[in-house]
Amino acid sequence: MGPQSEEEWSRNQSEQTLFDYLSYDLRILKSVGIPATGITSPVDFGKGNEQNYVNAVMNAVGDVSEANVSWYFLHETDGEPAKLEAQVHLKSGEPQGCVHIPGTVPDFMMHLFNKPHSAGCFQEIADLYISADGTRGVIVDQIQANSEVISILVHWPALYTNGRYTGIRLLREVLRRMKEHFSDVSNLDDSSSIVKARGLQYKVEDVSDWNVTDGGVGIMIGRWYRGNPALPYLWIGKNHEFHR
């Protein structure tokens, strides 16, 4: 244990140090059969040092899990609709991508620790996500605003709820309501599936000919709507010139 919190420590580390740290984590997971393809940032680990953090995530996942597209959680949108953001870099002439998946739905389940475990409390918190009739709630607002991804932020203690598993039951009820009212537009995926479904398992044949020396390749993802690719392409550009 050190004098700093993990997130404070991360703000002043080099890309190499963060790479070593994350690679160690990923190797532990791999050794027990979990080929992790991304990083969930504890608190705001990496914030204020994000470019080094992104590079470290991308390289650590590529090195340990042998995946050329990685992802990470860090920022929240405070309930607002979100767009997926990605960066493309070169490693030994091969393109690598790292996608930021924002948390779009706050962790309302943490309220379970401050309120009595009654049926009324359960319904009150579930309604913050999506009401029983499917007309209100943060998730409803984001679906209607065509958010590219809806990511529900949940902390494990809230799901476990001191052994009562109230959070698990609440999440099950939220997903049931989504299936009832928005089965045509919603689908529950893991992070790797989200990244792949959004067209980010890309193949770029001419990136190495652009002589990019500092990873300065931009990427813009086509907009996705109702679970299907409305614009099934990837724009990759250099010097503000984007190519289909």
CSV table of C-alpha atoms in Angstrom, one decimal:
chain,number,residue,atom,x,y,z
A,1,MET,CA,0.0,0.0,0.0
A,2,GLY,CA,1.3,3.4,-0.9
A,3,PRO,CA,0.5,6.9,0.4
A,4,GLN,CA,-1.6,7.8,-2.7
A,5,SER,CA,-4.8,6.4,-4.0
A,6,GLU,CA,-4.6,4.4,-7.2
A,7,GLU,CA,-6.3,7.1,-9.2
A,8,GLU,CA,-4.0,9.8,-7.8
A,9,TRP,CA,-1.0,7.7,-8.6
A,10,SER,CA,-2.1,7.2,-12.2
A,11,ARG,CA,-2.0,10.9,-13.0
A,12,ASN,CA,1.7,11.2,-12.8
A,13,GLN,CA,2.9,7.9,-14.5
A,14,SER,CA,4.5,7.4,-17.8
A,15,GLU,CA,3.0,5.4,-20.6
A,16,GLN,CA,5.5,2.6,-19.9
A,17,THR,CA,4.6,2.5,-16.2
A,18,LEU,CA,0.9,2.3,-16.9
A,19,PHE,CA,1.5,-0.4,-19.5
A,20,ASP,CA,3.5,-2.5,-17.0
A,21,TYR,CA,0.7,-2.0,-14.4
A,22,LEU,CA,-2.2,-2.8,-16.7
A,23,SER,CA,-0.3,-5.7,-18.3
A,24,TYR,CA,0.2,-7.3,-14.9
A,25,ASP,CA,-3.6,-7.0,-14.2
A,26,LEU,CA,-4.5,-8.5,-17.6
A,27,ARG,CA,-2.1,-11.4,-17.1
A,28,ILE,CA,-3.8,-12.3,-13.8
A,29,LEU,CA,-7.2,-12.4,-15.5
A,30,LYS,CA,-5.8,-14.4,-18.5
A,31,SER,CA,-4.3,-17.0,-16.1
A,32,VAL,CA,-7.8,-17.8,-14.8
A,33,GLY,CA,-9.3,-18.0,-18.3
A,34,ILE,CA,-10.6,-14.4,-18.8
A,35,PRO,CA,-9.1,-12.9,-22.0
A,36,ALA,CA,-10.0,-9.3,-21.0
A,37,THR,CA,-10.2,-6.9,-24.0
A,38,GLY,CA,-10.5,-3.6,-22.1
A,39,ILE,CA,-10.2,-1.8,-18.8
A,40,THR,CA,-12.8,-0.5,-16.4
A,41,SER,CA,-11.1,2.5,-14.8
A,42,PRO,CA,-11.4,2.4,-11.0
A,43,VAL,CA,-12.9,5.8,-9.9
A,44,ASP,CA,-11.2,8.1,-12.4
A,45,PHE,CA,-7.9,6.2,-12.9
A,46,GLY,CA,-6.0,7.7,-15.8
A,47,LYS,CA,-7.9,11.0,-15.8
A,48,GLY,CA,-5.6,14.0,-16.4
A,49,ASN,CA,-3.1,11.6,-18.0
A,50,GLU,CA,-5.5,10.1,-20.5
A,51,GLN,CA,-3.3,9.9,-23.6
A,52,ASN,CA,-0.7,7.9,-21.8
A,53,TYR,CA,-3.5,5.8,-20.3
A,54,VAL,CA,-5.2,5.1,-23.7
A,55,ASN,CA,-1.8,4.1,-25.2
A,56,ALA,CA,-1.1,1.9,-22.3
A,57,VAL,CA,-4.6,0.2,-22.5
A,58,MET,CA,-4.2,-0.3,-26.2
A,59,ASN,CA,-0.7,-1.8,-26.0
A,60,ALA,CA,-1.4,-3.9,-22.9
A,61,VAL,CA,-4.5,-5.5,-24.3
A,62,GLY,CA,-2.7,-6.0,-27.6
A,63,ASP,CA,0.3,-7.6,-25.9
A,64,VAL,CA,-1.6,-9.8,-23.4
A,65,SER,CA,-4.9,-10.6,-25.0
A,66,GLU,CA,-3.7,-10.2,-28.6
A,67,ALA,CA,-6.6,-8.0,-29.6
A,68,ASN,CA,-6.1,-5.1,-32.0
A,69,VAL,CA,-9.2,-3.3,-30.7
A,70,SER,CA,-9.5,-2.4,-27.0
A,71,TRP,CA,-11.9,-0.3,-24.9
A,72,TYR,CA,-11.9,1.5,-21.6
A,73,PHE,CA,-14.5,3.2,-19.3
A,74,LEU,CA,-13.5,6.5,-17.7
A,75,HIS,CA,-15.9,9.4,-18.3
A,76,GLU,CA,-19.7,9.7,-17.6
A,77,THR,CA,-22.2,11.7,-19.6
A,78,ASP,CA,-24.4,12.7,-16.6
A,79,GLY,CA,-27.4,11.1,-18.2
A,80,GLU,CA,-26.9,12.7,-21.6
A,81,PRO,CA,-26.9,10.7,-24.9
A,82,ALA,CA,-23.4,9.5,-26.0
A,83,LYS,CA,-21.4,8.8,-29.0
A,84,LEU,CA,-18.6,6.2,-29.1
A,85,GLU,CA,-15.2,7.7,-29.5
A,86,ALA,CA,-12.1,5.9,-30.8
A,87,GLN,CA,-8.5,6.5,-31.5
A,88,VAL,CA,-6.4,4.6,-34.1
A,89,HIS,CA,-2.7,4.3,-33.6
A,90,LEU,CA,0.1,2.4,-35.3
A,91,LYS,CA,2.2,-0.3,-33.7
A,92,SER,CA,4.8,-1.9,-35.9
A,93,GLY,CA,3.0,-0.6,-39.0
A,94,GLU,CA,-0.3,-2.3,-37.9
A,95,PRO,CA,-3.4,-0.3,-36.9
A,96,GLN,CA,-4.6,-0.6,-33.4
A,97,GLY,CA,-7.8,1.0,-32.0
A,98,CYS,CA,-8.9,1.9,-28.5
A,99,VAL,CA,-12.6,2.8,-27.9
A,100,HIS,CA,-13.9,4.9,-25.1
A,101,ILE,CA,-17.3,3.6,-23.9
A,102,PRO,CA,-18.8,6.3,-21.6
A,103,GLY,CA,-21.1,5.6,-18.7
A,104,THR,CA,-24.4,7.1,-19.7
A,105,VAL,CA,-26.7,6.0,-16.9
A,106,PRO,CA,-25.7,6.9,-13.3
A,107,ASP,CA,-25.5,4.3,-10.5
A,108,PHE,CA,-28.9,4.9,-9.0
A,109,MET,CA,-28.5,1.5,-7.2
A,110,MET,CA,-26.2,3.1,-4.7
A,111,HIS,CA,-29.3,4.7,-3.2
A,112,LEU,CA,-30.2,1.2,-1.9
A,113,PHE,CA,-27.6,1.7,0.9
A,114,ASN,CA,-29.4,4.8,2.1
A,115,LYS,CA,-33.1,3.7,1.9
A,116,PRO,CA,-35.2,1.0,3.5
A,117,HIS,CA,-35.5,-2.2,1.4
A,118,SER,CA,-39.2,-1.8,0.8
A,119,ALA,CA,-41.3,-2.5,-2.3
A,120,GLY,CA,-41.9,1.3,-2.6
A,121,CYS,CA,-38.1,2.0,-2.5
A,122,PHE,CA,-37.5,-0.7,-5.1
A,123,GLN,CA,-40.0,0.7,-7.6
A,124,GLU,CA,-38.8,4.3,-6.9
A,125,ILE,CA,-35.3,3.5,-7.9
A,126,ALA,CA,-36.3,1.3,-10.9
A,127,ASP,CA,-38.4,4.2,-12.2
A,128,LEU,CA,-35.2,6.4,-12.3
A,129,TYR,CA,-34.0,4.0,-15.0
A,130,ILE,CA,-37.3,3.3,-16.8
A,131,SER,CA,-40.8,3.6,-15.5
A,132,ALA,CA,-43.1,0.6,-15.4
A,133,ASP,CA,-45.1,1.9,-18.4
A,134,GLY,CA,-41.9,2.7,-20.3
A,135,THR,CA,-42.6,6.4,-20.7
A,136,ARG,CA,-40.1,8.0,-18.3
A,137,GLY,CA,-36.5,7.5,-17.0
A,138,VAL,CA,-32.9,8.1,-18.0
A,139,ILE,CA,-32.8,5.1,-20.3
A,140,VAL,CA,-36.0,6.1,-22.1
A,141,ASP,CA,-34.6,9.6,-22.6
A,142,GLN,CA,-31.4,8.2,-24.2
A,143,ILE,CA,-33.3,5.8,-26.4
A,144,GLN,CA,-35.5,8.6,-27.7
A,145,ALA,CA,-32.4,10.7,-28.3
A,146,ASN,CA,-30.7,7.9,-30.3
A,147,SER,CA,-27.8,7.5,-28.0
A,148,GLU,CA,-25.2,5.3,-29.8
A,149,VAL,CA,-24.6,3.3,-26.6
A,150,ILE,CA,-26.5,3.1,-23.3
A,151,SER,CA,-24.1,2.0,-20.6
A,152,ILE,CA,-25.5,1.5,-17.1
A,153,LEU,CA,-22.9,2.3,-14.4
A,154,VAL,CA,-23.1,-0.1,-11.5
A,155,HIS,CA,-20.8,-0.8,-8.6
A,156,TRP,CA,-20.5,-4.4,-7.5
A,157,PRO,CA,-21.4,-3.6,-3.8
A,158,ALA,CA,-24.7,-2.1,-5.1
A,159,LEU,CA,-25.5,-5.3,-6.9
A,160,TYR,CA,-24.5,-7.5,-3.9
A,161,THR,CA,-26.3,-5.1,-1.5
A,162,ASN,CA,-24.7,-6.6,1.7
A,163,GLY,CA,-25.8,-10.1,0.8
A,164,ARG,CA,-29.4,-9.2,0.0
A,165,TYR,CA,-28.9,-9.0,-3.8
A,166,THR,CA,-31.4,-6.2,-4.1
A,167,GLY,CA,-29.3,-4.6,-6.8
A,168,ILE,CA,-29.3,-7.8,-8.9
A,169,ARG,CA,-33.1,-8.0,-8.6
A,170,LEU,CA,-33.4,-4.3,-9.5
A,171,LEU,CA,-31.2,-4.7,-12.5
A,172,ARG,CA,-33.3,-7.7,-13.6
A,173,GLU,CA,-36.5,-5.6,-13.3
A,174,VAL,CA,-34.9,-2.7,-15.3
A,175,LEU,CA,-33.9,-5.1,-18.1
A,176,ARG,CA,-37.4,-6.7,-18.1
A,177,ARG,CA,-39.0,-3.3,-18.6
A,178,MET,CA,-36.6,-2.5,-21.4
A,179,LYS,CA,-37.4,-5.8,-23.1
A,180,GLU,CA,-41.2,-5.1,-22.7
A,181,HIS,CA,-41.2,-1.6,-24.1
A,182,PHE,CA,-38.1,-1.4,-26.3
A,183,SER,CA,-37.4,-4.9,-27.5
A,184,ASP,CA,-37.0,-3.5,-31.1
A,185,VAL,CA,-34.2,-1.1,-30.2
A,186,SER,CA,-32.4,-2.6,-27.2
A,187,ASN,CA,-30.0,-5.5,-26.9
A,188,LEU,CA,-27.8,-6.4,-23.9
A,189,ASP,CA,-24.1,-6.8,-25.0
A,190,ASP,CA,-20.7,-7.0,-23.4
A,191,SER,CA,-18.1,-4.4,-24.1
A,192,SER,CA,-16.3,-6.4,-26.8
A,193,SER,CA,-19.5,-7.0,-28.7
A,194,ILE,CA,-20.4,-3.3,-28.6
A,195,VAL,CA,-17.0,-2.4,-30.1
A,196,LYS,CA,-17.3,-5.1,-32.8
A,197,ALA,CA,-20.9,-4.3,-33.6
A,198,ARG,CA,-20.1,-0.6,-34.2
A,199,GLY,CA,-17.8,-1.5,-37.0
A,200,LEU,CA,-14.6,-1.1,-35.1
A,201,GLN,CA,-13.1,-4.5,-36.0
A,202,TYR,CA,-11.7,-2.6,-38.9
A,203,LYS,CA,-9.2,-3.4,-41.6
A,204,VAL,CA,-7.1,-0.5,-42.9
A,205,GLU,CA,-4.8,-1.5,-45.7
A,206,ASP,CA,-3.1,1.9,-46.5
A,207,VAL,CA,-2.6,3.4,-43.1
A,208,SER,CA,1.0,2.3,-43.0
A,209,ASP,CA,1.6,4.4,-46.2
A,210,TRP,CA,0.6,7.6,-44.5
A,211,ASN,CA,3.9,7.8,-42.6
A,212,VAL,CA,2.3,8.5,-39.3
A,213,THR,CA,5.0,8.8,-36.7
A,214,ASP,CA,3.1,10.0,-33.7
A,215,GLY,CA,-0.1,8.0,-33.8
A,216,GLY,CA,-1.9,11.0,-35.3
A,217,VAL,CA,-4.6,9.2,-37.2
A,218,GLY,CA,-8.2,10.3,-36.6
A,219,ILE,CA,-11.2,8.1,-36.6
A,220,MET,CA,-14.9,8.9,-36.9
A,221,ILE,CA,-17.5,6.2,-36.6
A,222,GLY,CA,-20.7,6.0,-38.6
A,223,ARG,CA,-23.9,6.6,-36.7
A,224,TRP,CA,-25.9,3.5,-35.6
A,225,TYR,CA,-29.6,3.5,-35.1
A,226,ARG,CA,-32.0,1.0,-33.6
A,227,GLY,CA,-29.4,-1.8,-33.4
A,228,ASN,CA,-28.7,-1.8,-37.1
A,229,PRO,CA,-26.0,0.0,-39.1
A,230,ALA,CA,-27.6,3.1,-40.6
A,231,LEU,CA,-24.2,4.2,-41.8
A,232,PRO,CA,-22.1,1.0,-42.0
A,233,TYR,CA,-18.7,2.5,-42.6
A,234,LEU,CA,-15.7,3.9,-40.9
A,235,TRP,CA,-14.1,7.2,-41.7
A,236,ILE,CA,-10.4,7.3,-41.1
A,237,GLY,CA,-8.6,10.5,-41.9
A,238,LYS,CA,-5.3,12.4,-41.7
A,239,ASN,CA,-4.8,16.2,-41.6
A,240,HIS,CA,-8.6,16.7,-41.3
A,241,GLU,CA,-9.2,15.0,-44.6
A,242,PHE,CA,-11.5,12.1,-44.1
A,243,HIS,CA,-11.9,9.1,-46.4
A,244,ARG,CA,-14.6,6.5,-46.7
